[in-house]
Amino acid sequence: MLKTVIVGASGYTGAELTKMVHLHPELELSGLYVSENSADALTPISDLHGTLKGLVDLPLQPLKDVAAVAKGADIVLLATAHEVSHNIAPTFLAEGCKVFDLSGAFRVQSDSFYTHYYGFAHQYGEWLEKAVYGLAEWNDAAIAQADLVAVPGCYPTASQLALKPLVDAGLLDLNQWPVINAVSGVSGAGRKASMINSFCEVSLHAYGVFTHRHQPEIAAHLGCDVIFTPHLGNFKRGILATITAKLADGVSVEQITEALTTAYADKPFVRPLGAGQSAKLQSVQNTGFCDIGWAVKGQHIILTSAIDNLLKGAASQAMQCVNIRFGFPVLTAIV
Amino acid sequence: MLKTVIVGASGYTGAELTKMVHLHPELELSGLYVSENSADALTPISDLHGTLKGLVDLPLQPLKDVAAVAKGADIVLLATAHEVSHNIAPTFLAEGCKVFDLSGAFRVQSDSFYTHYYGFAHQYGEWLEKAVYGLAEWNDAAIAQADLVAVPGCYPTASQLALKPLVDAGLLDLNQWPVINAVSGVSGAGRKASMINSFCEVSLHAYGVFTHRHQPEIAAHLGCDVIFTPHLGNFKRGILATITAKLADGVSVEQITEALTTAYADKPFVRPLGAGQSAKLQSVQNTGFCDIGWAVKGQHIILTSAIDNLLKGAASQAMQCVNIRFGFPVLTAIV
Amino acid sequence: MLKTVIVGASGYTGAELTKMVHLHPELELSGLYVSENSADALTPISDLHGTLKGLVDLPLQPLKDVAAVAKGADIVLLATAHEVSHNIAPTFLAEGCKVFDLSGAFRVQSDSFYTHYYGFAHQYGEWLEKAVYGLAEWNDAAIAQADLVAVPGCYPTASQLALKPLVDAGLLDLNQWPVINAVSGVSGAGRKASMINSFCEVSLHAYGVFTHRHQPEIAAHLGCDVIFTPHLGNFKRGILATITAKLADGVSVEQITEALTTAYADKPFVRPLGAGQSAKLQSVQNTGFCDIGWAVKGQHIILTSAIDNLLKGAASQAMQCVNIRFGFPVLTAIV
Amino acid sequence: MLKTVIVGASGYTGAELTKMVHLHPELELSGLYVSENSADALTPISDLHGTLKGLVDLPLQPLKDVAAVAKGADIVLLATAHEVSHNIAPTFLAEGCKVFDLSGAFRVQSDSFYTHYYGFAHQYGEWLEKAVYGLAEWNDAAIAQADLVAVPGCYPTASQLALKPLVDAGLLDLNQWPVINAVSGVSGAGRKASMINSFCEVSLHAYGVFTHRHQPEIAAHLGCDVIFTPHLGNFKRGILATITAKLADGVSVEQITEALTTAYADKPFVRPLGAGQSAKLQSVQNTGFCDIGWAVKGQHIILTSAIDNLLKGAASQAMQCVNIRFGFPVLTAIV
C-alpha cells in the first residue's frame, strides 16, 4: 500500500481525489491537508463534502511542517493554489515523494508565462524542466518515469484531446487559428464564496476573453496558436469545448475519423463518437471520460469535446497518472 | 409626481423596486441609496443589475444625512437590513415621508420578538404600534391611511394569503397546528457572497427548522400557532408553500372554495385556482401574483400557495401598498 | 458468476442497474431486455445512455419468450411497468430465478390496492404473499431467504427510513397523522417524452395531492396513517422528504436520537446526521446513501430524509437486496 | 384600437405576444388561434400558460376559415410553423391585414432555400419579394411601409446585431469566415413533448452542426459567409452568441467601438456594453434588449451578443415592428 497524502483537500477537486484514493486498492489515504491558516482546519472533510460521510471522515490537517509530512508519504497529490504548489512541491520531491500537481505551477516551461499569467516568478526552473505534462493519453511513457507530474488544466484537457491527433497528423491549416469556445461548470472556479459564483448571479457568459491562462497552456503543448474563449455555464460540473478549424488542403472526413479513432483505440477514457456525432455534457458528468464528436463541411471542421472538469479535467486524470506511474490497471478507482 | 427614494437599492429587491418606480407614471425616482460604507456606493445601479441598463443608470448614493434625504422625499422605500430600517425609518417619518419598510423592523408588535429573533432591542414602540402590516389584500383600509407600512415577509405572504380566509371563517381545527412547508429561491437570501448561496453548494434542503423568524410573524398575524419549515431550493426566485391542516368538523370542500374565492373576488393579484388544482412556481415567477390551489380529503386539507419572493413577497407588494396609499390603480407599475 | 438479466433496461433505473451489474465482481450481465414492441429494441444501451459508452454497449433485446430468457438466468431485475412486472415475474419465478422487482406489483398485500391505485386486478395472490418487501435495512433476514423481492418505491424508502425507528419504538403520537412533504427529481417520472417533463414546463409544484399510490404503500408498511404530498422539483435526481409529526407524551430529543442512531448503527447506507442537522439533496445524489436529520421543539418533531431516487430509491436498493440475498458484502457495486 | 389576431398562440412565443398585445394601449386582442386540429383548441390560453391567468383567459380558437378571420383583423401575428405561415399569410394579406410573420417562411429571397432547409417549395414568390426583413434596428424605414414583415430568427437576430455594424463598415477580413457559436435556451425548440426537450435529457451540446437553417439566413442578410454552430443549453430562455472574427488590416478597437455605439445610438433595445465587456444572459432574460460586448487582440475580435430568444429573438421584435409600422413609441408594450 502506497501512503498517499492530499494537500488542498477541502476543495471540490480535493474531495474527488479523497474518494478515489479511499477506493483505490493499492493506495492508503494517510493524510488530508489544508493550508495552515485555513478556516477548515481540523474539520472532518465529510462536514464540508457530505457525500463523503461514512466513507472518509478524516479531519483536514493544517499543513505546517512540509518536510515532516513528506517523510511519511509515497505519493502527494497537490490540489493547491498555483503558488502554493510551486512553493511546496520541491520539498516533497526532495524527500523522494512522487508528486502529482493539479495546479498550473509546473505546466509550461517558460518563465515569463508565470510572471504574466500567474503573478509570481518561478523559482524552480530545474523542476519545471523535469516535470512531465500529465495529459495521460499522450504522455504515458514519460509519466511512467516521472517524479513530478503537472496534471493539465481542465480546458486544455478538453481542447487538446480533440485537437492533438489532427495537429500531429498535419490535417489542419494552422494559418487560420483554431477557435476554441468552451463552457465550464461553476465548480471550475473552486469552492469559495464570491459574487461571481453566487447562485443568483450565475448565467451563461464569456470571461477572460483573450486573457485566460489556459490559452498559452494549450498553445504551448499543441504547438500552434489558438483562440480560446472560456465561458461560465449555469451548471455545477462539466466542460464542453466547441472547436472550429480549417482543414489542410484536400483533407477528408475519413482522414479525420481515422486520426481520432486510431489515436484513442486503446485509451478507454477517450471516446471518439464518430463523424456527425456531437459530445453531450451529460454523458461525461461524474465520469472520467472525454467524449469527442466531429463534422466536416468544405474546408472546415467543427469538433466538440466534453469532460467532467473535476474528474478528467483534474482528479481522475491525476489518478490516471498515478495508475500509469505505478503500473496499476488504468481504470482502477476511476470506473 | 411624488418624489420617491429607495434605500438599500443595491439588492435584488431594490432592483425590482427601482424598475417599478421608474415605470410608475405618478412617481419620480429621486434617489437610490446604499449604506454609507457600501462597496457599491457611487456605482451605477445598472452595473450591478444589468437588466436595468438603459432604463435606470443612476449611481447608488451613500446614505449619510438621513434627514436631508428625507426633506426631499415624499415616499421612502426601505429595502434595508432590519436594524437599519429600525434606525432610519423614524427620521424619514419625522420629516413627513410615507415609509414603506420591506424589512422585519415594524411587523410584529412585540418587544421580545425583536430581541429574540432579530437580535436588537426595539427603540420605537410608538411607531411599532402605528405601523400598518402591509398584507395588501387584507389591510387596504388601514394601508390607505398609513404613515408607515410594514411590508410582510415573503414566506408570511405566501402562507397567510392561503390560510387567512380559512382561519378567519373558522374552517380549520386549530388544535392541530397547520404545517407549512415552504421552498424559497436563493434570491431570498439577498445579494451577497456566501458559501451557502454558492452555486455549487445549493441543493434542496430545510433550514431554520423550528427557529425561523417568519414563524412568529405568521402566527402573530394569523392569530394561531403554525409549524413552519423553510427550505432553500435550487432556483433563483419564487416561493412555494404547501400547507397541511385539519378541518373543523363537517367542513366541506365547497365551503373552502367559497371562502377562498370570495376573499379574493376583487383582488386581482391573488388567483384562487380551484379545488383539485395545485399552484405552480413558474406561473408566478417574475409576476406580482399569488396562486392558490387546494384539495380536501376526509378531515384534512392541503393548500399550495406560490408567489415570486422578490415581487409579491417583497417589491410588488410594497408597490401595491403605495398604490393603495395614494389611490393609484392597483395594477400600476406591476402588471 | 451469477447470470443476471435486466428487463426494462432502457429507462433511467435500468441504466443504473446495468452499470452496477457490470461492476459487480460476482454477477455476469447476461441480457438487457425491453418490451417486445419498444422503439429502443436492438439499440445499444449506450446510445440511449451515453454515460455507459465503452462500459456496456450491449443492444437492448425485445423480450419475446419470457420462459426461454428465464431458463438462462439466475437473477432477474425488473425495472418494468407495474403491470408488466405483475405479468412476467411468475414465469421467471417458475424457472427458479430470484426476482428483484422494482415496480409496485408485489409491494402491498391487498387486492383492492392494485385495482384502486394501479388499475389492474392482481392475479398472483400467492406470490404477493410470498414477496418480501425489500426495505433493505429492515428486512434483511427475510430478504436473505426470498425468491421474490419487492423493492420499495422511492418516496416510501425516504419516508420509512426516517419514520420507522420512531414508529416502532412508540415515540410518536399517531393520532395526529405524520405529514410527509417530499420533492422528487424529474427522473422519477421515467424516461419518456411528455409535456409534464418538458424542460420548459418543469417548476416546483405538488401533484397527486391525497391520491398518490405511495401513500398507502407507506401506511401499509409503517402500520399507521400518514399524509403524503409529493412534489416535482426542478432537478434531475434525488428526493427530499420533510416529515412533521407529533411526539408521544414526554418524548425527548435524546430518545429520538438514540432510536435513529441505534437503528442504523451497522447499516452503512443510512446516515443519521444528528439532532439539529438537516439532510441535503446534494450529499446523496449519485450515491446509495440515505441521510436523515431531525429537530424537536415542544411536542413536535421535524425529520428530513434525502436519497437519490434512482439509487437508494430504486437501483442501489435492489442491488443491496441482491447482495443480502447472495451473501455478498453490502457495499459491493454500490460504493 | 387596431384589431389584432394571433395565430399559433399556444406556444411560448404566442403567449409572449398575447401578453404584449393585451398590454398595448393601441391594440385590441381580437382573437387567439391554433391549428384546426390542435388538441389545445377551445382551451383558455391561461390554462396552458398559467402566468396569463386573470390577464388573458380567452380560449384558443381553431383556425378554420382564414379569410373570415382576416376580414375582422387589422394586424395578424403569425407564430405558426413555417409551412403554415407560408400557406395562410397570403390570405390575410389579400384582405388587407398587416402581417408580422415570426416563422421562416418569408425571410430569405431564394427558392432553393425553402426546398433545402424547410422542406417545402415556396409558392408565393411575389410576397417573398415584397416581404421586409424585420431586423428592427436596421430596416425601420422599410418596415414602416411594409404589408408583410418577416421577423428574423432568434440566432440571426443575436448574430446580426453584433456583426452588421462591423461588416457594413468594412472592419472585418471576411476571407476568414466569422465563427458564431451560440447557445439557446430550450424554449427555442417550442412547446411540445419530445425526448430531446425532456428535462432529464437536456444538457449542453451542439446540434445542427453545419446544417442549421439559420446559417443561410444570417449569411443572406449579412452578405458574407459565416460558420454557425448552435447549442442547446440547460436553461429555459435566452441566447448567447460568441463570435470570433478576423479584423481587416489596421482596424483598431476604437473603430469597433465607434461603429457599434454609433449604430445603436438611438436604438434603445440594443445596448453596446463597451470594449472589454461581455454580454451576460441574465441581463437580457425576460426583456426585449440585446446586449453586445467585444474585445480585440492583434488581428482578432471576439464579440458576445445576448438576447431573450422568445422576446428580442421573436415576440418583442415583432412588437417593435408593429410599433414602427404604425408609428407608436418604440418601447410600447415591451418595456
mmCIF file of N, CA and C in Angstrom, chain C residues 53-96:
data_model
loop_
_atom_site.group_PDB
_atom_site.id
_atom_site.type_symbol
_atom_site.label_atom_id
_atom_site.label_comp_id
_atom_site.label_asym_id
_atom_site.label_seq_id
_atom_site.Cartn_x
_atom_site.Cartn_y
_atom_site.Cartn_z
ATOM 1 N N LYS C 53 -21.233 4.317 -22.543
ATOM 2 C CA LYS C 53 -20.438 4.004 -23.738
ATOM 3 C C LYS C 53 -19.050 3.511 -23.351
ATOM 4 N N GLY C 54 -18.660 2.414 -23.943
ATOM 5 C CA GLY C 54 -17.356 1.843 -23.634
ATOM 6 C C GLY C 54 -17.395 0.922 -22.427
ATOM 7 N N LEU C 55 -18.420 1.080 -21.589
ATOM 8 C CA LEU C 55 -18.569 0.176 -20.448
ATOM 9 C C LEU C 55 -19.499 -0.967 -20.824
ATOM 10 N N VAL C 56 -20.711 -0.600 -21.223
ATOM 11 C CA VAL C 56 -21.687 -1.598 -21.650
ATOM 12 C C VAL C 56 -22.316 -1.107 -22.945
ATOM 13 N N ASP C 57 -22.024 -1.805 -24.018
ATOM 14 C CA ASP C 57 -22.577 -1.413 -25.313
ATOM 15 C C ASP C 57 -23.529 -2.469 -25.863
ATOM 16 N N LEU C 58 -24.000 -3.341 -24.994
ATOM 17 C CA LEU C 58 -24.941 -4.384 -25.415
ATOM 18 C C LEU C 58 -26.210 -3.786 -25.998
ATOM 19 N N PRO C 59 -26.781 -4.453 -27.007
ATOM 20 C CA PRO C 59 -28.073 -3.983 -27.515
ATOM 21 C C PRO C 59 -29.215 -4.403 -26.580
ATOM 22 N N LEU C 60 -30.269 -3.601 -26.616
ATOM 23 C CA LEU C 60 -31.492 -3.934 -25.879
ATOM 24 C C LEU C 60 -32.269 -4.957 -26.704
ATOM 25 N N GLN C 61 -32.555 -6.076 -26.084
ATOM 26 C CA GLN C 61 -33.281 -7.142 -26.795
ATOM 27 C C GLN C 61 -34.774 -7.021 -26.542
ATOM 28 N N PRO C 62 -35.575 -7.276 -27.571
ATOM 29 C CA PRO C 62 -37.023 -7.327 -27.323
ATOM 30 C C PRO C 62 -37.351 -8.606 -26.545
ATOM 31 N N LEU C 63 -38.107 -8.464 -25.481
ATOM 32 C CA LEU C 63 -38.443 -9.632 -24.647
ATOM 33 C C LEU C 63 -39.631 -10.365 -25.264
ATOM 34 N N LYS C 64 -39.349 -11.483 -25.880
ATOM 35 C CA LYS C 64 -40.418 -12.250 -26.535
ATOM 36 C C LYS C 64 -40.771 -13.484 -25.722
ATOM 37 N N ASP C 65 -39.818 -14.373 -25.580
ATOM 38 C CA ASP C 65 -40.101 -15.644 -24.910
ATOM 39 C C ASP C 65 -39.565 -15.577 -23.479
ATOM 40 N N VAL C 66 -40.430 -15.207 -22.566
ATOM 41 C CA VAL C 66 -40.005 -14.979 -21.184
ATOM 42 C C VAL C 66 -39.402 -16.241 -20.579
ATOM 43 N N ALA C 67 -40.039 -17.361 -20.824
ATOM 44 C CA ALA C 67 -39.566 -18.612 -20.224
ATOM 45 C C ALA C 67 -38.158 -18.958 -20.706
ATOM 46 N N ALA C 68 -37.912 -18.712 -21.977
ATOM 47 C CA ALA C 68 -36.581 -19.001 -22.518
ATOM 48 C C ALA C 68 -35.520 -18.124 -21.867
ATOM 49 N N VAL C 69 -35.834 -16.864 -21.705
ATOM 50 C CA VAL C 69 -34.900 -15.971 -21.026
ATOM 51 C C VAL C 69 -34.692 -16.436 -19.583
ATOM 52 N N ALA C 70 -35.776 -16.835 -18.955
ATOM 53 C CA ALA C 70 -35.707 -17.267 -17.554
ATOM 54 C C ALA C 70 -34.786 -18.467 -17.393
ATOM 55 N N LYS C 71 -34.847 -19.375 -18.327
ATOM 56 C CA LYS C 71 -34.020 -20.594 -18.214
ATOM 57 C C LYS C 71 -32.525 -20.275 -18.152
ATOM 58 N N GLY C 72 -32.139 -19.185 -18.793
ATOM 59 C CA GLY C 72 -30.713 -18.853 -18.799
ATOM 60 C C GLY C 72 -30.286 -17.914 -17.690
ATOM 61 N N ALA C 73 -31.165 -17.618 -16.756
ATOM 62 C CA ALA C 73 -30.848 -16.575 -15.774
ATOM 63 C C ALA C 73 -30.905 -17.082 -14.345
ATOM 64 N N ASP C 74 -30.000 -16.553 -13.530
ATOM 65 C CA ASP C 74 -30.067 -16.809 -12.091
ATOM 66 C C ASP C 74 -30.811 -15.684 -11.374
ATOM 67 N N ILE C 75 -30.535 -14.474 -11.821
ATOM 68 C CA ILE C 75 -31.105 -13.279 -11.182
ATOM 69 C C ILE C 75 -31.820 -12.456 -12.239
ATOM 70 N N VAL C 76 -33.005 -11.989 -11.896
ATOM 71 C CA VAL C 76 -33.753 -11.115 -12.806
ATOM 72 C C VAL C 76 -34.084 -9.830 -12.084
ATOM 73 N N LEU C 77 -33.706 -8.725 -12.704
ATOM 74 C CA LEU C 77 -34.031 -7.400 -12.168
ATOM 75 C C LEU C 77 -35.103 -6.799 -13.062
ATOM 76 N N LEU C 78 -36.267 -6.520 -12.494
ATOM 77 C CA LEU C 78 -37.383 -5.993 -13.280
ATOM 78 C C LEU C 78 -37.529 -4.496 -13.047
ATOM 79 N N ALA C 79 -37.156 -3.714 -14.035
ATOM 80 C CA ALA C 79 -37.346 -2.259 -13.984
ATOM 81 C C ALA C 79 -38.458 -1.899 -14.963
ATOM 82 N N THR C 80 -39.492 -2.667 -14.888
ATOM 83 C CA THR C 80 -40.597 -2.614 -15.851
ATOM 84 C C THR C 80 -41.805 -1.888 -15.265
ATOM 85 N N ALA C 81 -42.777 -1.594 -16.141
ATOM 86 C CA ALA C 81 -44.041 -1.026 -15.684
ATOM 87 C C ALA C 81 -44.717 -2.008 -14.736
ATOM 88 N N HIS C 82 -45.535 -1.456 -13.846
ATOM 89 C CA HIS C 82 -46.131 -2.275 -12.787
ATOM 90 C C HIS C 82 -46.841 -3.504 -13.348
ATOM 91 N N GLU C 83 -47.660 -3.300 -14.326
ATOM 92 C CA GLU C 83 -48.457 -4.430 -14.817
ATOM 93 C C GLU C 83 -47.563 -5.426 -15.563
ATOM 94 N N VAL C 84 -46.534 -4.944 -16.196
ATOM 95 C CA VAL C 84 -45.606 -5.851 -16.870
ATOM 96 C C VAL C 84 -44.905 -6.739 -15.842
ATOM 97 N N SER C 85 -44.432 -6.141 -14.773
ATOM 98 C CA SER C 85 -43.808 -6.939 -13.706
ATOM 99 C C SER C 85 -44.782 -7.994 -13.197
ATOM 100 N N HIS C 86 -45.974 -7.556 -12.934
ATOM 101 C CA HIS C 86 -47.010 -8.468 -12.460
ATOM 102 C C HIS C 86 -47.174 -9.650 -13.416
ATOM 103 N N ASN C 87 -47.149 -9.376 -14.699
ATOM 104 C CA ASN C 87 -47.404 -10.422 -15.692
ATOM 105 C C ASN C 87 -46.240 -11.387 -15.869
ATOM 106 N N ILE C 88 -45.001 -10.871 -15.773
ATOM 107 C CA ILE C 88 -43.878 -11.731 -16.143
ATOM 108 C C ILE C 88 -43.122 -12.323 -14.957
ATOM 109 N N ALA C 89 -43.236 -11.705 -13.796
ATOM 110 C CA ALA C 89 -42.476 -12.216 -12.646
ATOM 111 C C ALA C 89 -42.756 -13.694 -12.374
ATOM 112 N N PRO C 90 -44.011 -14.123 -12.390
ATOM 113 C CA PRO C 90 -44.276 -15.539 -12.078
ATOM 114 C C PRO C 90 -43.572 -16.515 -13.026
ATOM 115 N N THR C 91 -43.427 -16.141 -14.288
ATOM 116 C CA THR C 91 -42.725 -17.029 -15.228
ATOM 117 C C THR C 91 -41.255 -17.170 -14.842
ATOM 118 N N PHE C 92 -40.625 -16.044 -14.498
ATOM 119 C CA PHE C 92 -39.230 -16.108 -14.055
ATOM 120 C C PHE C 92 -39.120 -16.945 -12.772
ATOM 121 N N LEU C 93 -40.050 -16.733 -11.868
ATOM 122 C CA LEU C 93 -40.013 -17.463 -10.598
ATOM 123 C C LEU C 93 -40.214 -18.953 -10.816
ATOM 124 N N ALA C 94 -41.082 -19.287 -11.748
ATOM 125 C CA ALA C 94 -41.357 -20.696 -12.015
ATOM 126 C C ALA C 94 -40.114 -21.418 -12.523
ATOM 127 N N GLU C 95 -39.218 -20.672 -13.137
ATOM 128 C CA GLU C 95 -37.981 -21.285 -13.635
ATOM 129 C C GLU C 95 -36.863 -21.245 -12.602
ATOM 130 N N GLY C 96 -37.198 -20.757 -11.427
ATOM 131 C CA GLY C 96 -36.203 -20.779 -10.358
ATOM 132 C C GLY C 96 -35.331 -19.545 -10.259
#
